[in-house]
């Protein structure tokens, strides 16, 4: 049960025979054999107060905790807040598994984190996801600053991915209400193409904080990388559109939303620049 949830209980009915019988599955002979089983609903409940030591949890505004399950799209650094670091907002709190918190507090060397699980639709397994990522550990003296900057990196990437998808839709469709089909591949591509840069940025952040250096150059490089990936994806996908004017207007809005966004730069702790600069 530490590795697999059990939404349904299965009871094997073992019977004792008066002679040796060969098992059809393993070939062993035994007097005790299972010919039937029964199932019972209402399996193990993974809602608090008991907390699964290997699962991250979200806690809603009423204080009720539930284990976090994989969702379509896989597991990546977009889930960093909640899997590795605590995430807190007005609606809910997401906290890492207890085993992660333990290693962050007690270990000195970097580790590899392996996150995995089934994406379930009720009791049907839709997909299996697993992912490995570096677990970058820091000294207590810089941990608060490091985690604050890391949160900014993830949140800024989320903002740019949202803006990229939004402006591509505007470039391709006359009205957003006309959008057909699943466009989640846009965000998936964005997260995949920035993942290696994210982890490289974390190492640079830690090094800068340990040496007492300014972290602004690291954060500025991250912002530039987000902009470049967003623009590349926009150019690749929007060219299938038939209206050049609509594409041009969406590109203009994309620039305002990512390259010159005051909110985005403030979120990263970067000085705000005017468009002319």
GROMACS .gro file of N, CA, C and O in nm, residues 190-252:
model
  252
  190UNK      N    1   0.600   2.374  -2.459
  190UNK     CA    2   0.671   2.481  -2.390
  190UNK      C    3   0.744   2.428  -2.266
  190UNK      O    4   0.862   2.457  -2.245
  191UNK      N    5   0.673   2.349  -2.184
  191UNK     CA    6   0.735   2.296  -2.062
  191UNK      C    7   0.850   2.202  -2.095
  191UNK      O    8   0.954   2.203  -2.027
  192UNK      N    9   0.834   2.122  -2.197
  192UNK     CA   10   0.941   2.029  -2.234
  192UNK      C   11   1.066   2.101  -2.282
  192UNK      O   12   1.179   2.063  -2.248
  193UNK      N   13   1.046   2.207  -2.361
  193UNK     CA   14   1.160   2.277  -2.419
  193UNK      C   15   1.231   2.369  -2.320
  193UNK      O   16   1.340   2.419  -2.351
  194UNK      N   17   1.172   2.395  -2.206
  194UNK     CA   18   1.237   2.480  -2.105
  194UNK      C   19   1.283   2.402  -1.983
  194UNK      O   20   1.343   2.460  -1.892
  195UNK      N   21   1.258   2.271  -1.979
  195UNK     CA   22   1.288   2.194  -1.859
  195UNK      C   23   1.437   2.188  -1.830
  195UNK      O   24   1.481   2.209  -1.715
  196UNK      N   25   1.519   2.158  -1.929
  196UNK     CA   26   1.663   2.149  -1.906
  196UNK      C   27   1.718   2.282  -1.859
  196UNK      O   28   1.805   2.288  -1.770
  197UNK      N   29   1.668   2.393  -1.916
  197UNK     CA   30   1.713   2.526  -1.875
  197UNK      C   31   1.673   2.556  -1.730
  197UNK      O   32   1.746   2.624  -1.658
  198UNK      N   33   1.556   2.506  -1.689
  198UNK     CA   34   1.511   2.528  -1.551
  198UNK      C   35   1.609   2.468  -1.451
  198UNK      O   36   1.652   2.536  -1.356
  199UNK      N   37   1.648   2.344  -1.472
  199UNK     CA   38   1.737   2.280  -1.377
  199UNK      C   39   1.877   2.342  -1.381
  199UNK      O   40   1.942   2.356  -1.277
  200UNK      N   41   1.921   2.382  -1.499
  200UNK     CA   42   2.049   2.452  -1.508
  200UNK      C   43   2.043   2.583  -1.429
  200UNK      O   44   2.140   2.622  -1.361
  201UNK      N   45   1.929   2.649  -1.438
  201UNK     CA   46   1.910   2.775  -1.367
  201UNK      C   47   1.913   2.753  -1.215
  201UNK      O   48   1.966   2.836  -1.141
  202UNK      N   49   1.857   2.641  -1.169
  202UNK     CA   50   1.858   2.613  -1.025
  202UNK      C   51   2.000   2.598  -0.973
  202UNK      O   52   2.033   2.647  -0.864
  203UNK      N   53   2.085   2.528  -1.048
  203UNK     CA   54   2.225   2.512  -1.007
  203UNK      C   55   2.295   2.649  -1.001
  203UNK      O   56   2.373   2.676  -0.909
  204UNK      N   57   2.268   2.733  -1.100
  204UNK     CA   58   2.330   2.865  -1.103
  204UNK      C   59   2.280   2.952  -0.987
  204UNK      O   60   2.357   3.028  -0.928
  205UNK      N   61   2.152   2.939  -0.956
  205UNK     CA   62   2.096   3.015  -0.844
  205UNK      C   63   2.163   2.976  -0.713
  205UNK      O   64   2.203   3.062  -0.634
  206UNK      N   65   2.173   2.846  -0.691
  206UNK     CA   66   2.236   2.800  -0.568
  206UNK      C   67   2.380   2.850  -0.558
  206UNK      O   68   2.424   2.897  -0.452
  207UNK      N   69   2.454   2.840  -0.668
  207UNK     CA   70   2.594   2.883  -0.667
  207UNK      C   71   2.604   3.032  -0.637
  207UNK      O   72   2.692   3.075  -0.559
  208UNK      N   73   2.517   3.113  -0.697
  208UNK     CA   74   2.521   3.256  -0.674
  208UNK      C   75   2.489   3.290  -0.528
  208UNK      O   76   2.556   3.374  -0.467
  209UNK      N   77   2.389   3.224  -0.473
  209UNK     CA   78   2.352   3.250  -0.334
  209UNK      C   79   2.461   3.205  -0.237
  209UNK      O   80   2.488   3.272  -0.137
  210UNK      N   81   2.523   3.093  -0.266
  210UNK     CA   82   2.630   3.044  -0.179
  210UNK      C   83   2.750   3.139  -0.177
  210UNK      O   84   2.817   3.156  -0.073
  211UNK      N   85   2.777   3.203  -0.291
  211UNK     CA   86   2.891   3.294  -0.300
  211UNK      C   87   2.854   3.438  -0.263
  211UNK      O   88   2.942   3.524  -0.260
  212UNK      N   89   2.723   3.460  -0.240
  212UNK     CA   90   2.680   3.596  -0.210
  212UNK      C   91   2.674   3.686  -0.331
  212UNK      O   92   2.676   3.809  -0.318
  213UNK      N   93   2.665   3.628  -0.449
  213UNK     CA   94   2.660   3.706  -0.573
  213UNK      C   95   2.517   3.749  -0.606
  213UNK      O   96   2.420   3.694  -0.555
  214UNK      N   97   2.508   3.846  -0.698
  214UNK     CA   98   2.378   3.893  -0.743
  214UNK      C   99   2.311   3.785  -0.828
  214UNK      O  100   2.375   3.728  -0.918
  215UNK      N  101   2.183   3.757  -0.803
  215UNK     CA  102   2.112   3.654  -0.879
  215UNK      C  103   2.037   3.712  -0.999
  215UNK      O  104   1.981   3.635  -1.079
  216UNK      N  105   2.037   3.844  -1.014
  216UNK     CA  106   1.963   3.906  -1.124
  216UNK      C  107   2.009   3.855  -1.260
  216UNK      O  108   1.924   3.827  -1.347
  217UNK      N  109   2.138   3.838  -1.288
  217UNK     CA  110   2.178   3.784  -1.419
  217UNK      C  111   2.119   3.646  -1.447
  217UNK      O  112   2.082   3.615  -1.562
  218UNK      N  113   2.109   3.562  -1.345
  218UNK     CA  114   2.051   3.429  -1.362
  218UNK      C  115   1.903   3.441  -1.396
  218UNK      O  116   1.853   3.373  -1.488
  219UNK      N  117   1.833   3.525  -1.324
  219UNK     CA  118   1.690   3.544  -1.347
  219UNK      C  119   1.663   3.609  -1.482
  219UNK      O  120   1.566   3.575  -1.551
  220UNK      N  121   1.750   3.700  -1.523
  220UNK     CA  122   1.735   3.766  -1.653
  220UNK      C  123   1.755   3.666  -1.767
  220UNK      O  124   1.683   3.669  -1.867
  221UNK      N  125   1.852   3.576  -1.753
  221UNK     CA  126   1.873   3.472  -1.855
  221UNK      C  127   1.751   3.381  -1.865
  221UNK      O  128   1.714   3.338  -1.976
  222UNK      N  129   1.689   3.350  -1.753
  222UNK     CA  130   1.569   3.266  -1.754
  222UNK      C  131   1.456   3.337  -1.828
  222UNK      O  132   1.387   3.276  -1.909
  223UNK      N  133   1.440   3.466  -1.802
  223UNK     CA  134   1.335   3.541  -1.871
  223UNK      C  135   1.359   3.541  -2.022
  223UNK      O  136   1.265   3.520  -2.101
  224UNK      N  137   1.482   3.560  -2.062
  224UNK     CA  138   1.515   3.560  -2.205
  224UNK      C  139   1.486   3.424  -2.269
  224UNK      O  140   1.438   3.417  -2.382
  225UNK      N  141   1.515   3.317  -2.194
  225UNK     CA  142   1.491   3.183  -2.248
  225UNK      C  143   1.341   3.158  -2.263
  225UNK      O  144   1.297   3.102  -2.363
  226UNK      N  145   1.261   3.201  -2.166
  226UNK     CA  146   1.116   3.185  -2.176
  226UNK      C  147   1.062   3.258  -2.298
  226UNK      O  148   0.977   3.205  -2.372
  227UNK      N  149   1.112   3.380  -2.319
  227UNK     CA  150   1.066   3.459  -2.434
  227UNK      C  151   1.103   3.390  -2.565
  227UNK      O  152   1.020   3.380  -2.657
  228UNK      N  153   1.225   3.342  -2.575
  228UNK     CA  154   1.271   3.279  -2.699
  228UNK      C  155   1.190   3.154  -2.732
  228UNK      O  156   1.147   3.136  -2.847
  229UNK      N  157   1.169   3.068  -2.633
  229UNK     CA  158   1.092   2.946  -2.657
  229UNK      C  159   0.948   2.980  -2.696
  229UNK      O  160   0.892   2.921  -2.789
  230UNK      N  161   0.889   3.076  -2.627
  230UNK     CA  162   0.752   3.117  -2.658
  230UNK      C  163   0.742   3.168  -2.802
  230UNK      O  164   0.650   3.130  -2.876
  231UNK      N  165   0.835   3.253  -2.842
  231UNK     CA  166   0.832   3.309  -2.978
  231UNK      C  167   0.851   3.199  -3.082
  231UNK      O  168   0.785   3.200  -3.187
  232UNK      N  169   0.941   3.105  -3.056
  232UNK     CA  170   0.963   2.996  -3.152
  232UNK      C  171   0.837   2.911  -3.171
  232UNK      O  172   0.802   2.874  -3.284
  233UNK      N  173   0.771   2.880  -3.060
  233UNK     CA  174   0.649   2.799  -3.068
  233UNK      C  175   0.540   2.876  -3.141
  233UNK      O  176   0.469   2.821  -3.226
  234UNK      N  177   0.527   3.004  -3.110
  234UNK     CA  178   0.427   3.087  -3.178
  234UNK      C  179   0.452   3.088  -3.329
  234UNK      O  180   0.359   3.068  -3.408
  235UNK      N  181   0.576   3.110  -3.370
  235UNK     CA  182   0.608   3.116  -3.513
  235UNK      C  183   0.583   2.984  -3.582
  235UNK      O  184   0.536   2.979  -3.696
  236UNK      N  185   0.613   2.873  -3.515
  236UNK     CA  186   0.593   2.741  -3.575
  236UNK      C  187   0.446   2.712  -3.599
  236UNK      O  188   0.407   2.660  -3.705
  237UNK      N  189   0.363   2.742  -3.500
  237UNK     CA  190   0.223   2.700  -3.505
  237UNK      C  191   0.133   2.802  -3.574
  237UNK      O  192   0.042   2.766  -3.649
  238UNK      N  193   0.160   2.930  -3.553
  238UNK     CA  194   0.070   3.033  -3.606
  238UNK      C  195   0.075   3.042  -3.758
  238UNK      O  196  -0.018   3.094  -3.821
  239UNK      N  197   0.181   2.991  -3.820
  239UNK     CA  198   0.194   3.002  -3.966
  239UNK      C  199   0.089   2.920  -4.040
  239UNK      O  200   0.074   2.935  -4.161
  240UNK      N  201   0.022   2.832  -3.966
  240UNK     CA  202  -0.087   2.757  -4.031
  240UNK      C  203  -0.212   2.842  -4.044
  240UNK      O  204  -0.309   2.800  -4.108
  241UNK      N  205  -0.212   2.959  -3.982
  241UNK     CA  206  -0.327   3.048  -3.991
  241UNK      C  207  -0.335   3.115  -4.128
  241UNK      O  208  -0.235   3.130  -4.199
  242UNK      N  209  -0.454   3.159  -4.166
  242UNK     CA  210  -0.476   3.215  -4.299
  242UNK      C  211  -0.486   3.367  -4.299
  242UNK      O  212  -0.491   3.428  -4.406
  243UNK      N  213  -0.487   3.430  -4.183
  243UNK     CA  214  -0.508   3.574  -4.175
  243UNK      C  215  -0.381   3.641  -4.122
  243UNK      O  216  -0.356   3.640  -4.001
  244UNK      N  217  -0.300   3.702  -4.211
  244UNK     CA  218  -0.176   3.765  -4.167
  244UNK      C  219  -0.198   3.877  -4.064
  244UNK      O  220  -0.116   3.894  -3.973
  245UNK      N  221  -0.305   3.953  -4.079
  245UNK     CA  222  -0.332   4.061  -3.985
  245UNK      C  223  -0.357   4.007  -3.845
  245UNK      O  224  -0.305   4.060  -3.747
  246UNK      N  225  -0.435   3.900  -3.838
  246UNK     CA  226  -0.464   3.840  -3.708
  246UNK      C  227  -0.337   3.786  -3.642
  246UNK      O  228  -0.317   3.798  -3.522
  247UNK      N  229  -0.250   3.727  -3.725
  247UNK     CA  230  -0.124   3.674  -3.673
  247UNK      C  231  -0.037   3.788  -3.621
  247UNK      O  232   0.024   3.778  -3.513
  248UNK      N  233  -0.031   3.897  -3.695
  248UNK     CA  234   0.051   4.012  -3.655
  248UNK      C  235   0.001   4.073  -3.524
  248UNK      O  236   0.081   4.110  -3.437
  249UNK      N  237  -0.129   4.085  -3.509
  249UNK     CA  238  -0.185   4.142  -3.387
  249UNK      C  239  -0.159   4.050  -3.267
  249UNK      O  240  -0.129   4.097  -3.157
  250UNK      N  241  -0.169   3.920  -3.289
  250UNK     CA  242  -0.143   3.825  -3.181
  250UNK      C  243   0.004   3.830  -3.141
  250UNK      O  244   0.038   3.822  -3.022
  251UNK      N  245   0.094   3.846  -3.241
  251UNK     CA  246   0.237   3.858  -3.211
  251UNK      C  247   0.264   3.984  -3.127
  251UNK      O  248   0.342   3.979  -3.031
  252UNK      N  249   0.199   4.094  -3.165
  252UNK     CA  250   0.215   4.218  -3.087
  252UNK      C  251   0.172   4.196  -2.942
  252UNK      O  252   0.242   4.236  -2.848
   0.00000   0.00000   0.00000
